Amino acid sequence: MKPPFRADHVGSLLRPPGLAEARRKKDRAFQEKAIREVVAAQEAIGLEAVTDGEFSRDWWHLDFMAQLDGVTLTQNPGPKFGGTGEQPPIPAVTGKLRYSKPIMVDDFLFLKSITTATAKFTIPSPSMLHLRGGRASISKQAYPDMAEFWHDAAAAYRAAIAAFAKAGCTYLQLDDVAFAYLCDPKIRDNCRRNGDDPDALPRIYADTINRALEGRPAGMTVTMHTCRGNFKSAWVAEGGYEPVAEAMFSSGVDGFFMEFDSARAGGFEPLRFLPRGRKAVLGLVSSKTGALESNESLKKQIGEAAGYVPLDDLCLSPQCGFSSTHHGNQLTQQEQWRKLERVIEVSREVWR
């Protein structure tokens, strides 16, 4: 089976003790040892796609975007993560956007060199250059016309995707909270304050992703992950996918990792818009808490989703990564691995 796999995962894993300090000291040997160990652990439990746990970065999105020409990081004045009172920095576009040098390709090459499984790599979606700061965070001097910005964003991502493809990447994931965030009225209000029309954004984002995918090799699977925020087990947004589903599903990727672990994500009804042949990866296992979901409850929810999408077009995963930032979520390593094992157990029972 091509990816996404029946039992899959979003990407990030809890960092081991000492990794954050080693990265501050640029101790590459410590980092590579930690990645070897986490790859071996993924292989041992039977995952067909393995990641480096995102141990080669501090943030799921900022490390990549900050290396694009024209991008700087700035404080986010938008809604805070519930319960933390915090909000990570956001990218601001202060000059012409370009992909002028390889970004994270060496990290992928190292991952690929140490596994016989499918090496999966994740990068933020082009939408993430815009969502949080919106028009207000994009230089009007560099981009008086937003159409030119979106043209350059797609071009930069085409170059990035081509670089990963040339390095042998066959499974790339675009992490994109934009679609799920736009299901929340308070996020939509924030978009208006930033100078954007939230009703227009889902189609703009989808069209940009489609243009970014132009020219990718036929053997390269590209998926999208979307959720409502993941920072120290907290989230920002809530609301079902209905307002964005049609646009999101038109974005040209091969599969959609979708958060469905709690009521904040709404029901499965928006899956009716999923094009046949594309996969919906049901994020039913929470990465935010250590409580382990039962086999029976997961199979029941998969059955409910199959009322809208053929079972053959469904897969199972955690709802998000376990450590989208270097801080990590509020569960233990043992709980993390048990949840991934549960995903594998249930997938084998459902898709025999």
mmCIF file of C-alpha atoms in Angstrom:
data_model
loop_
_atom_site.group_PDB
_atom_site.id
_atom_site.type_symbol
_atom_site.label_atom_id
_atom_site.label_comp_id
_atom_site.label_asym_id
_atom_site.label_seq_id
_atom_site.Cartn_x
_atom_site.Cartn_y
_atom_site.Cartn_z
ATOM 1 C CA MET A 1 0.000 0.000 0.000
ATOM 2 C CA LYS A 2 1.197 3.499 -0.843
ATOM 3 C CA PRO A 3 1.085 6.068 1.932
ATOM 4 C CA PRO A 4 -0.774 7.178 3.854
ATOM 5 C CA PHE A 5 -0.792 3.807 5.587
ATOM 6 C CA ARG A 6 -3.677 2.196 7.467
ATOM 7 C CA ALA A 7 -1.773 2.849 10.696
ATOM 8 C CA ASP A 8 0.093 6.112 10.382
ATOM 9 C CA HIS A 9 1.161 9.040 12.536
ATOM 10 C CA VAL A 10 1.459 12.779 12.110
ATOM 11 C CA GLY A 11 5.182 13.135 12.730
ATOM 12 C CA SER A 12 6.455 14.680 15.946
ATOM 13 C CA LEU A 13 7.371 12.563 18.968
ATOM 14 C CA LEU A 14 8.265 13.460 22.530
ATOM 15 C CA ARG A 15 11.852 14.683 22.760
ATOM 16 C CA PRO A 16 14.247 12.689 24.941
ATOM 17 C CA PRO A 17 15.922 14.374 27.932
ATOM 18 C CA GLY A 18 18.886 16.450 26.884
ATOM 19 C CA LEU A 19 17.925 16.984 23.253
ATOM 20 C CA ALA A 20 16.889 20.626 23.629
ATOM 21 C CA GLU A 21 20.179 21.443 25.369
ATOM 22 C CA ALA A 22 22.163 19.475 22.787
ATOM 23 C CA ARG A 23 20.517 21.438 19.993
ATOM 24 C CA ARG A 24 21.351 24.720 21.700
ATOM 25 C CA LYS A 25 24.972 23.559 21.816
ATOM 26 C CA LYS A 26 24.764 22.364 18.185
ATOM 27 C CA ASP A 27 25.678 18.855 19.339
ATOM 28 C CA ARG A 28 24.849 17.030 16.115
ATOM 29 C CA ALA A 29 26.101 13.682 17.424
ATOM 30 C CA PHE A 30 23.589 13.729 20.311
ATOM 31 C CA GLN A 31 20.773 14.666 17.946
ATOM 32 C CA GLU A 32 21.626 11.926 15.452
ATOM 33 C CA LYS A 33 21.822 9.305 18.209
ATOM 34 C CA ALA A 34 18.391 10.368 19.467
ATOM 35 C CA ILE A 35 16.959 10.134 15.951
ATOM 36 C CA ARG A 36 18.449 6.671 15.402
ATOM 37 C CA GLU A 37 16.814 5.502 18.616
ATOM 38 C CA VAL A 38 13.387 6.961 17.853
ATOM 39 C CA VAL A 39 13.464 5.532 14.321
ATOM 40 C CA ALA A 40 14.322 2.090 15.695
ATOM 41 C CA ALA A 41 11.444 2.374 18.174
ATOM 42 C CA GLN A 42 8.977 3.203 15.393
ATOM 43 C CA GLU A 43 10.199 0.271 13.314
ATOM 44 C CA ALA A 44 9.985 -2.068 16.317
ATOM 45 C CA ILE A 45 6.272 -1.440 16.881
ATOM 46 C CA GLY A 46 5.491 -1.952 13.190
ATOM 47 C CA LEU A 47 4.945 1.508 11.739
ATOM 48 C CA GLU A 48 5.384 1.489 7.962
ATOM 49 C CA ALA A 49 6.231 5.198 7.839
ATOM 50 C CA VAL A 50 8.819 6.584 10.231
ATOM 51 C CA THR A 51 9.874 10.162 10.949
ATOM 52 C CA ASP A 52 12.787 11.707 12.790
ATOM 53 C CA GLY A 53 10.266 12.715 15.464
ATOM 54 C CA GLU A 54 10.988 16.291 14.345
ATOM 55 C CA PHE A 55 14.063 16.062 16.602
ATOM 56 C CA SER A 56 15.932 18.061 13.949
ATOM 57 C CA ARG A 57 13.862 21.182 14.660
ATOM 58 C CA ASP A 58 12.437 23.130 17.592
ATOM 59 C CA TRP A 59 9.066 24.087 16.082
ATOM 60 C CA TRP A 60 6.937 22.180 13.600
ATOM 61 C CA HIS A 61 6.789 25.198 11.277
ATOM 62 C CA LEU A 62 9.118 28.046 12.215
ATOM 63 C CA ASP A 63 12.466 26.312 11.597
ATOM 64 C CA PHE A 64 11.481 25.746 7.949
ATOM 65 C CA MET A 65 9.740 29.021 7.174
ATOM 66 C CA ALA A 66 12.394 31.188 8.797
ATOM 67 C CA GLN A 67 14.903 29.883 6.231
ATOM 68 C CA LEU A 68 12.883 31.109 3.252
ATOM 69 C CA ASP A 69 14.099 34.381 1.778
ATOM 70 C CA GLY A 70 11.873 37.269 2.833
ATOM 71 C CA VAL A 71 10.607 35.708 6.090
ATOM 72 C CA THR A 72 11.301 36.926 9.616
ATOM 73 C CA LEU A 73 9.765 35.803 12.915
ATOM 74 C CA THR A 74 7.691 38.159 15.029
ATOM 75 C CA GLN A 75 5.387 38.130 18.042
ATOM 76 C CA ASN A 76 1.865 36.829 17.488
ATOM 77 C CA PRO A 77 -0.862 39.170 18.781
ATOM 78 C CA GLY A 78 -3.619 36.658 17.955
ATOM 79 C CA PRO A 79 -5.631 34.232 20.134
ATOM 80 C CA LYS A 80 -3.595 32.380 22.775
ATOM 81 C CA PHE A 81 -3.442 28.639 23.359
ATOM 82 C CA GLY A 82 -6.087 27.749 25.940
ATOM 83 C CA GLY A 83 -4.736 27.251 29.446
ATOM 84 C CA THR A 84 -1.220 28.460 28.617
ATOM 85 C CA GLY A 85 -1.668 32.159 27.937
ATOM 86 C CA GLU A 86 1.062 31.688 25.326
ATOM 87 C CA GLN A 87 1.395 31.882 21.570
ATOM 88 C CA PRO A 88 4.539 30.914 19.622
ATOM 89 C CA PRO A 89 6.059 33.456 17.217
ATOM 90 C CA ILE A 90 4.654 33.810 13.717
ATOM 91 C CA PRO A 91 6.314 34.345 10.341
ATOM 92 C CA ALA A 92 6.125 37.814 8.823
ATOM 93 C CA VAL A 93 6.920 38.383 5.164
ATOM 94 C CA THR A 94 9.221 41.389 5.056
ATOM 95 C CA GLY A 95 10.708 40.938 1.575
ATOM 96 C CA LYS A 96 10.345 38.970 -1.631
ATOM 97 C CA LEU A 97 9.611 35.318 -0.895
ATOM 98 C CA ARG A 98 12.084 32.828 -2.396
ATOM 99 C CA TYR A 99 13.450 29.310 -1.880
ATOM 100 C CA SER A 100 17.101 30.007 -2.664
ATOM 101 C CA LYS A 101 18.878 27.215 -0.756
ATOM 102 C CA PRO A 102 18.076 23.668 0.421
ATOM 103 C CA ILE A 103 16.017 23.691 3.617
ATOM 104 C CA MET A 104 15.985 20.574 5.808
ATOM 105 C CA VAL A 105 16.988 18.349 2.897
ATOM 106 C CA ASP A 106 20.016 17.139 4.863
ATOM 107 C CA ASP A 107 17.698 16.225 7.741
ATOM 108 C CA PHE A 108 15.604 14.131 5.384
ATOM 109 C CA LEU A 109 18.670 12.477 3.871
ATOM 110 C CA PHE A 110 19.872 11.436 7.323
ATOM 111 C CA LEU A 111 16.455 9.964 8.160
ATOM 112 C CA LYS A 112 16.338 8.074 4.872
ATOM 113 C CA SER A 113 19.829 6.663 5.456
ATOM 114 C CA ILE A 114 18.943 5.004 8.768
ATOM 115 C CA THR A 115 15.667 3.230 7.987
ATOM 116 C CA THR A 116 14.364 0.508 5.706
ATOM 117 C CA ALA A 117 10.791 1.731 6.268
ATOM 118 C CA THR A 118 9.233 4.617 4.338
ATOM 119 C CA ALA A 119 10.923 7.842 5.454
ATOM 120 C CA LYS A 120 8.209 10.431 6.016
ATOM 121 C CA PHE A 121 9.125 14.103 6.247
ATOM 122 C CA THR A 122 6.941 17.019 7.318
ATOM 123 C CA ILE A 123 7.063 20.717 6.468
ATOM 124 C CA PRO A 124 4.587 23.544 7.102
ATOM 125 C CA SER A 125 2.111 24.326 4.347
ATOM 126 C CA PRO A 126 2.372 27.567 2.348
ATOM 127 C CA SER A 127 -0.830 28.661 4.081
ATOM 128 C CA MET A 128 1.174 29.020 7.279
ATOM 129 C CA LEU A 129 3.053 31.972 5.787
ATOM 130 C CA HIS A 130 -0.219 33.879 5.947
ATOM 131 C CA LEU A 131 -2.855 32.582 8.358
ATOM 132 C CA ARG A 132 -1.789 33.879 11.744
ATOM 133 C CA GLY A 133 -0.677 37.378 10.758
ATOM 134 C CA GLY A 134 -2.690 37.666 7.558
ATOM 135 C CA ARG A 135 -2.369 40.614 5.231
ATOM 136 C CA ALA A 136 -1.137 42.716 8.150
ATOM 137 C CA SER A 137 2.041 40.581 8.413
ATOM 138 C CA ILE A 138 2.945 40.758 4.717
ATOM 139 C CA SER A 139 4.933 43.781 3.583
ATOM 140 C CA LYS A 140 2.903 46.051 1.329
ATOM 141 C CA GLN A 141 6.154 47.365 -0.062
ATOM 142 C CA ALA A 142 7.273 43.889 -1.105
ATOM 143 C CA TYR A 143 3.757 42.788 -2.063
ATOM 144 C CA PRO A 144 1.343 45.609 -2.878
ATOM 145 C CA ASP A 145 -0.674 42.957 -4.746
ATOM 146 C CA MET A 146 -1.472 39.770 -2.810
ATOM 147 C CA ALA A 147 -1.770 37.794 -6.042
ATOM 148 C CA GLU A 148 1.983 38.226 -6.481
ATOM 149 C CA PHE A 149 2.569 36.999 -2.930
ATOM 150 C CA TRP A 150 0.576 33.832 -3.535
ATOM 151 C CA HIS A 151 2.394 33.308 -6.845
ATOM 152 C CA ASP A 152 5.748 33.517 -5.055
ATOM 153 C CA ALA A 153 4.594 31.307 -2.188
ATOM 154 C CA ALA A 154 3.576 28.567 -4.623
ATOM 155 C CA ALA A 155 6.859 28.934 -6.522
ATOM 156 C CA ALA A 156 8.917 28.687 -3.324
ATOM 157 C CA TYR A 157 7.081 25.534 -2.314
ATOM 158 C CA ARG A 158 7.401 23.983 -5.773
ATOM 159 C CA ALA A 159 11.155 24.436 -5.419
ATOM 160 C CA ALA A 160 11.140 22.947 -1.910
ATOM 161 C CA ILE A 161 9.078 19.939 -2.981
ATOM 162 C CA ALA A 162 11.358 19.397 -5.983
ATOM 163 C CA ALA A 163 14.406 19.450 -3.696
ATOM 164 C CA PHE A 164 12.917 16.782 -1.419
ATOM 165 C CA ALA A 165 11.889 14.702 -4.445
ATOM 166 C CA LYS A 166 15.421 14.905 -5.854
ATOM 167 C CA ALA A 167 16.736 13.682 -2.492
ATOM 168 C CA GLY A 168 14.519 10.597 -2.756
ATOM 169 C CA CYS A 169 11.571 11.636 -0.621
ATOM 170 C CA THR A 170 8.464 9.610 -1.504
ATOM 171 C CA TYR A 171 6.289 10.706 1.440
ATOM 172 C CA LEU A 172 5.994 14.403 2.267
ATOM 173 C CA GLN A 173 3.402 15.967 4.557
ATOM 174 C CA LEU A 174 2.228 19.585 4.541
ATOM 175 C CA ASP A 175 1.237 20.613 8.057
ATOM 176 C CA ASP A 176 -1.577 23.110 7.725
ATOM 177 C CA VAL A 177 -3.678 24.295 10.654
ATOM 178 C CA ALA A 178 -5.245 26.997 8.480
ATOM 179 C CA PHE A 179 -8.265 25.039 7.296
ATOM 180 C CA ALA A 180 -9.216 23.791 10.770
ATOM 181 C CA TYR A 181 -8.602 27.203 12.355
ATOM 182 C CA LEU A 182 -10.985 28.804 9.853
ATOM 183 C CA CYS A 183 -13.812 26.703 11.284
ATOM 184 C CA ASP A 184 -13.681 28.828 14.450
ATOM 185 C CA PRO A 185 -15.584 32.175 14.595
ATOM 186 C CA LYS A 186 -12.925 33.862 16.758
ATOM 187 C CA ILE A 187 -10.208 32.972 14.249
ATOM 188 C CA ARG A 188 -12.386 34.269 11.434
ATOM 189 C CA ASP A 189 -12.845 37.522 13.346
ATOM 190 C CA ASN A 190 -9.079 37.770 13.758
ATOM 191 C CA CYS A 191 -8.684 37.328 9.988
ATOM 192 C CA ARG A 192 -10.957 40.290 9.394
ATOM 193 C CA ARG A 193 -8.904 42.394 11.805
ATOM 194 C CA ASN A 194 -5.804 41.378 9.844
ATOM 195 C CA GLY A 195 -7.383 42.664 6.637
ATOM 196 C CA ASP A 196 -8.578 39.391 5.097
ATOM 197 C CA ASP A 197 -11.883 37.821 4.093
ATOM 198 C CA PRO A 198 -12.146 34.475 5.955
ATOM 199 C CA ASP A 199 -14.720 33.211 3.457
ATOM 200 C CA ALA A 200 -12.211 33.588 0.613
ATOM 201 C CA LEU A 201 -9.147 32.162 2.366
ATOM 202 C CA PRO A 202 -9.884 28.399 2.149
ATOM 203 C CA ARG A 203 -10.058 28.588 -1.658
ATOM 204 C CA ILE A 204 -6.940 30.789 -1.847
ATOM 205 C CA TYR A 205 -5.019 28.345 0.339
ATOM 206 C CA ALA A 206 -6.200 25.324 -1.660
ATOM 207 C CA ASP A 207 -5.321 26.945 -4.982
ATOM 208 C CA THR A 208 -1.838 27.824 -3.705
ATOM 209 C CA ILE A 209 -1.228 24.238 -2.570
ATOM 210 C CA ASN A 210 -2.378 22.970 -5.961
ATOM 211 C CA ARG A 211 0.120 25.255 -7.704
ATOM 212 C CA ALA A 212 2.846 24.200 -5.272
ATOM 213 C CA LEU A 213 2.265 20.557 -6.232
ATOM 214 C CA GLU A 214 2.681 21.144 -9.956
ATOM 215 C CA GLY A 215 5.494 19.022 -11.359
ATOM 216 C CA ARG A 216 5.930 16.695 -8.384
ATOM 217 C CA PRO A 217 7.001 13.164 -9.366
ATOM 218 C CA ALA A 218 4.248 10.579 -9.800
ATOM 219 C CA GLY A 219 5.873 8.378 -7.158
ATOM 220 C CA MET A 220 5.796 11.049 -4.468
ATOM 221 C CA THR A 221 2.885 10.986 -2.026
ATOM 222 C CA VAL A 222 1.976 14.347 -0.479
ATOM 223 C CA THR A 223 -0.491 14.517 2.388
ATOM 224 C CA MET A 224 -1.884 17.315 4.539
ATOM 225 C CA HIS A 225 -2.355 17.426 8.282
ATOM 226 C CA THR A 226 -4.761 19.915 9.791
ATOM 227 C CA CYS A 227 -5.743 20.447 13.416
ATOM 228 C CA ARG A 228 -6.830 23.150 15.817
ATOM 229 C CA GLY A 229 -3.470 23.782 17.421
ATOM 230 C CA ASN A 230 -1.063 21.686 19.488
ATOM 231 C CA PHE A 231 1.185 23.341 22.080
ATOM 232 C CA LYS A 232 1.854 21.825 25.516
ATOM 233 C CA SER A 233 -1.371 19.777 25.101
ATOM 234 C CA ALA A 234 -3.387 22.976 24.509
ATOM 235 C CA TRP A 235 -5.254 24.136 21.415
ATOM 236 C CA VAL A 236 -6.550 27.412 19.968
ATOM 237 C CA ALA A 237 -9.520 26.700 17.716
ATOM 238 C CA GLU A 238 -12.674 24.606 17.638
ATOM 239 C CA GLY A 239 -15.503 23.918 15.239
ATOM 240 C CA GLY A 240 -16.416 21.260 12.664
ATOM 241 C CA TYR A 241 -14.914 21.078 9.158
ATOM 242 C CA GLU A 242 -18.143 21.912 7.298
ATOM 243 C CA PRO A 243 -17.215 25.533 6.349
ATOM 244 C CA VAL A 244 -13.898 24.514 4.749
ATOM 245 C CA ALA A 245 -14.255 20.874 3.670
ATOM 246 C CA GLU A 246 -14.987 21.388 -0.029
ATOM 247 C CA ALA A 247 -12.102 23.814 -0.511
ATOM 248 C CA MET A 248 -9.697 21.775 1.602
ATOM 249 C CA PHE A 249 -10.446 18.547 -0.253
ATOM 250 C CA SER A 250 -9.739 20.307 -3.574
ATOM 251 C CA SER A 251 -6.130 21.049 -2.626
ATOM 252 C CA GLY A 252 -4.655 18.194 -4.663
ATOM 253 C CA VAL A 253 -2.894 16.192 -1.947
ATOM 254 C CA ASP A 254 -3.241 12.414 -1.702
ATOM 255 C CA GLY A 255 -4.489 12.176 1.855
ATOM 256 C CA PHE A 256 -5.778 14.288 4.734
ATOM 257 C CA PHE A 257 -4.770 13.755 8.352
ATOM 258 C CA MET A 258 -7.781 15.174 10.184
ATOM 259 C CA GLU A 259 -8.325 15.797 13.876
ATOM 260 C CA PHE A 260 -11.369 13.930 15.210
ATOM 261 C CA ASP A 261 -10.430 13.086 18.794
ATOM 262 C CA SER A 262 -12.897 15.375 20.576
ATOM 263 C CA ALA A 263 -16.100 17.349 20.187
ATOM 264 C CA ARG A 264 -14.097 20.451 19.210
ATOM 265 C CA ALA A 265 -13.580 18.862 15.761
ATOM 266 C CA GLY A 266 -17.255 18.248 15.028
ATOM 267 C CA GLY A 267 -18.684 15.178 13.324
ATOM 268 C CA PHE A 268 -17.723 13.075 10.310
ATOM 269 C CA GLU A 269 -20.354 14.548 7.975
ATOM 270 C CA PRO A 270 -17.878 16.804 6.067
ATOM 271 C CA LEU A 271 -16.080 13.665 4.884
ATOM 272 C CA ARG A 272 -18.829 13.298 2.294
ATOM 273 C CA PHE A 273 -16.915 15.836 0.186
ATOM 274 C CA LEU A 274 -13.742 13.709 0.048
ATOM 275 C CA PRO A 275 -12.936 12.802 -3.592
ATOM 276 C CA ARG A 276 -12.811 9.062 -4.256
ATOM 277 C CA GLY A 277 -9.301 7.702 -4.322
ATOM 278 C CA ARG A 278 -8.035 10.189 -1.731
ATOM 279 C CA LYS A 279 -7.508 9.018 1.832
ATOM 280 C CA ALA A 280 -8.879 10.468 5.056
ATOM 281 C CA VAL A 281 -6.634 9.578 7.976
ATOM 282 C CA LEU A 282 -8.862 9.695 11.040
ATOM 283 C CA GLY A 283 -7.090 11.346 13.971
ATOM 284 C CA LEU A 284 -9.081 9.543 16.649
ATOM 285 C CA VAL A 285 -6.288 8.919 19.158
ATOM 286 C CA SER A 286 -5.456 12.003 21.211
ATOM 287 C CA SER A 287 -1.840 13.096 21.422
ATOM 288 C CA LYS A 288 -2.744 15.614 24.131
ATOM 289 C CA THR A 289 -3.516 13.227 26.992
ATOM 290 C CA GLY A 290 -2.158 9.918 28.256
ATOM 291 C CA ALA A 291 -5.598 8.283 28.580
ATOM 292 C CA LEU A 292 -5.640 5.325 26.180
ATOM 293 C CA GLU A 293 -8.585 4.965 23.807
ATOM 294 C CA SER A 294 -10.227 1.547 23.695
ATOM 295 C CA ASN A 295 -10.163 -0.683 20.624
ATOM 296 C CA GLU A 296 -13.951 -0.821 20.699
ATOM 297 C CA SER A 297 -14.486 2.937 20.759
ATOM 298 C CA LEU A 298 -12.017 3.467 17.915
ATOM 299 C CA LYS A 299 -13.614 0.775 15.755
ATOM 300 C CA LYS A 300 -17.045 2.252 16.437
ATOM 301 C CA GLN A 301 -15.896 5.698 15.279
ATOM 302 C CA ILE A 302 -14.231 4.269 12.178
ATOM 303 C CA GLY A 303 -17.530 2.574 11.383
ATOM 304 C CA GLU A 304 -19.354 5.886 11.753
ATOM 305 C CA ALA A 305 -16.885 7.602 9.406
ATOM 306 C CA ALA A 306 -17.388 4.770 6.906
ATOM 307 C CA GLY A 307 -20.973 5.936 6.607
ATOM 308 C CA TYR A 308 -19.620 8.907 4.632
ATOM 309 C CA VAL A 309 -16.445 7.514 3.029
ATOM 310 C CA PRO A 310 -15.741 3.956 1.822
ATOM 311 C CA LEU A 311 -13.745 2.050 4.442
ATOM 312 C CA ASP A 312 -11.026 1.486 1.865
ATOM 313 C CA ASP A 313 -10.425 5.262 1.742
ATOM 314 C CA LEU A 314 -9.896 5.550 5.504
ATOM 315 C CA CYS A 315 -6.832 5.174 7.730
ATOM 316 C CA LEU A 316 -6.109 5.734 11.422
ATOM 317 C CA SER A 317 -3.631 7.914 13.311
ATOM 318 C CA PRO A 318 -3.220 10.093 16.378
ATOM 319 C CA GLN A 319 -4.971 13.439 16.005
ATOM 320 C CA CYS A 320 -1.704 15.400 15.987
ATOM 321 C CA GLY A 321 1.966 15.041 16.782
ATOM 322 C CA PHE A 322 3.058 14.383 20.353
ATOM 323 C CA SER A 323 5.528 17.259 20.409
ATOM 324 C CA SER A 324 4.746 19.881 17.786
ATOM 325 C CA THR A 325 7.237 22.111 19.593
ATOM 326 C CA HIS A 326 10.300 21.214 21.619
ATOM 327 C CA HIS A 327 8.217 21.573 24.809
ATOM 328 C CA GLY A 328 6.159 18.417 24.218
ATOM 329 C CA ASN A 329 2.647 17.457 25.271
ATOM 330 C CA GLN A 330 1.585 16.391 28.757
ATOM 331 C CA LEU A 331 1.949 12.633 28.587
ATOM 332 C CA THR A 332 4.768 10.164 29.118
ATOM 333 C CA GLN A 333 6.961 8.377 26.604
ATOM 334 C CA GLN A 334 5.323 5.098 27.603
ATOM 335 C CA GLU A 335 1.851 6.541 27.006
ATOM 336 C CA GLN A 336 2.932 7.877 23.622
ATOM 337 C CA TRP A 337 4.206 4.494 22.433
ATOM 338 C CA ARG A 338 1.167 2.685 23.778
ATOM 339 C CA LYS A 339 -1.069 4.996 21.772
ATOM 340 C CA LEU A 340 0.885 4.325 18.586
ATOM 341 C CA GLU A 341 0.675 0.591 19.286
ATOM 342 C CA ARG A 342 -3.085 0.970 19.736
ATOM 343 C CA VAL A 343 -3.345 2.643 16.312
ATOM 344 C CA ILE A 344 -1.541 -0.354 14.786
ATOM 345 C CA GLU A 345 -3.637 -2.912 16.710
ATOM 346 C CA VAL A 346 -6.926 -1.368 15.631
ATOM 347 C CA SER A 347 -5.867 -0.898 12.024
ATOM 348 C CA ARG A 348 -5.006 -4.598 11.801
ATOM 349 C CA GLU A 349 -8.415 -5.527 13.212
ATOM 350 C CA VAL A 350 -10.331 -3.196 10.873
ATOM 351 C CA TRP A 351 -8.377 -3.599 7.613
ATOM 352 C CA ARG A 352 -7.404 -7.277 7.663
#
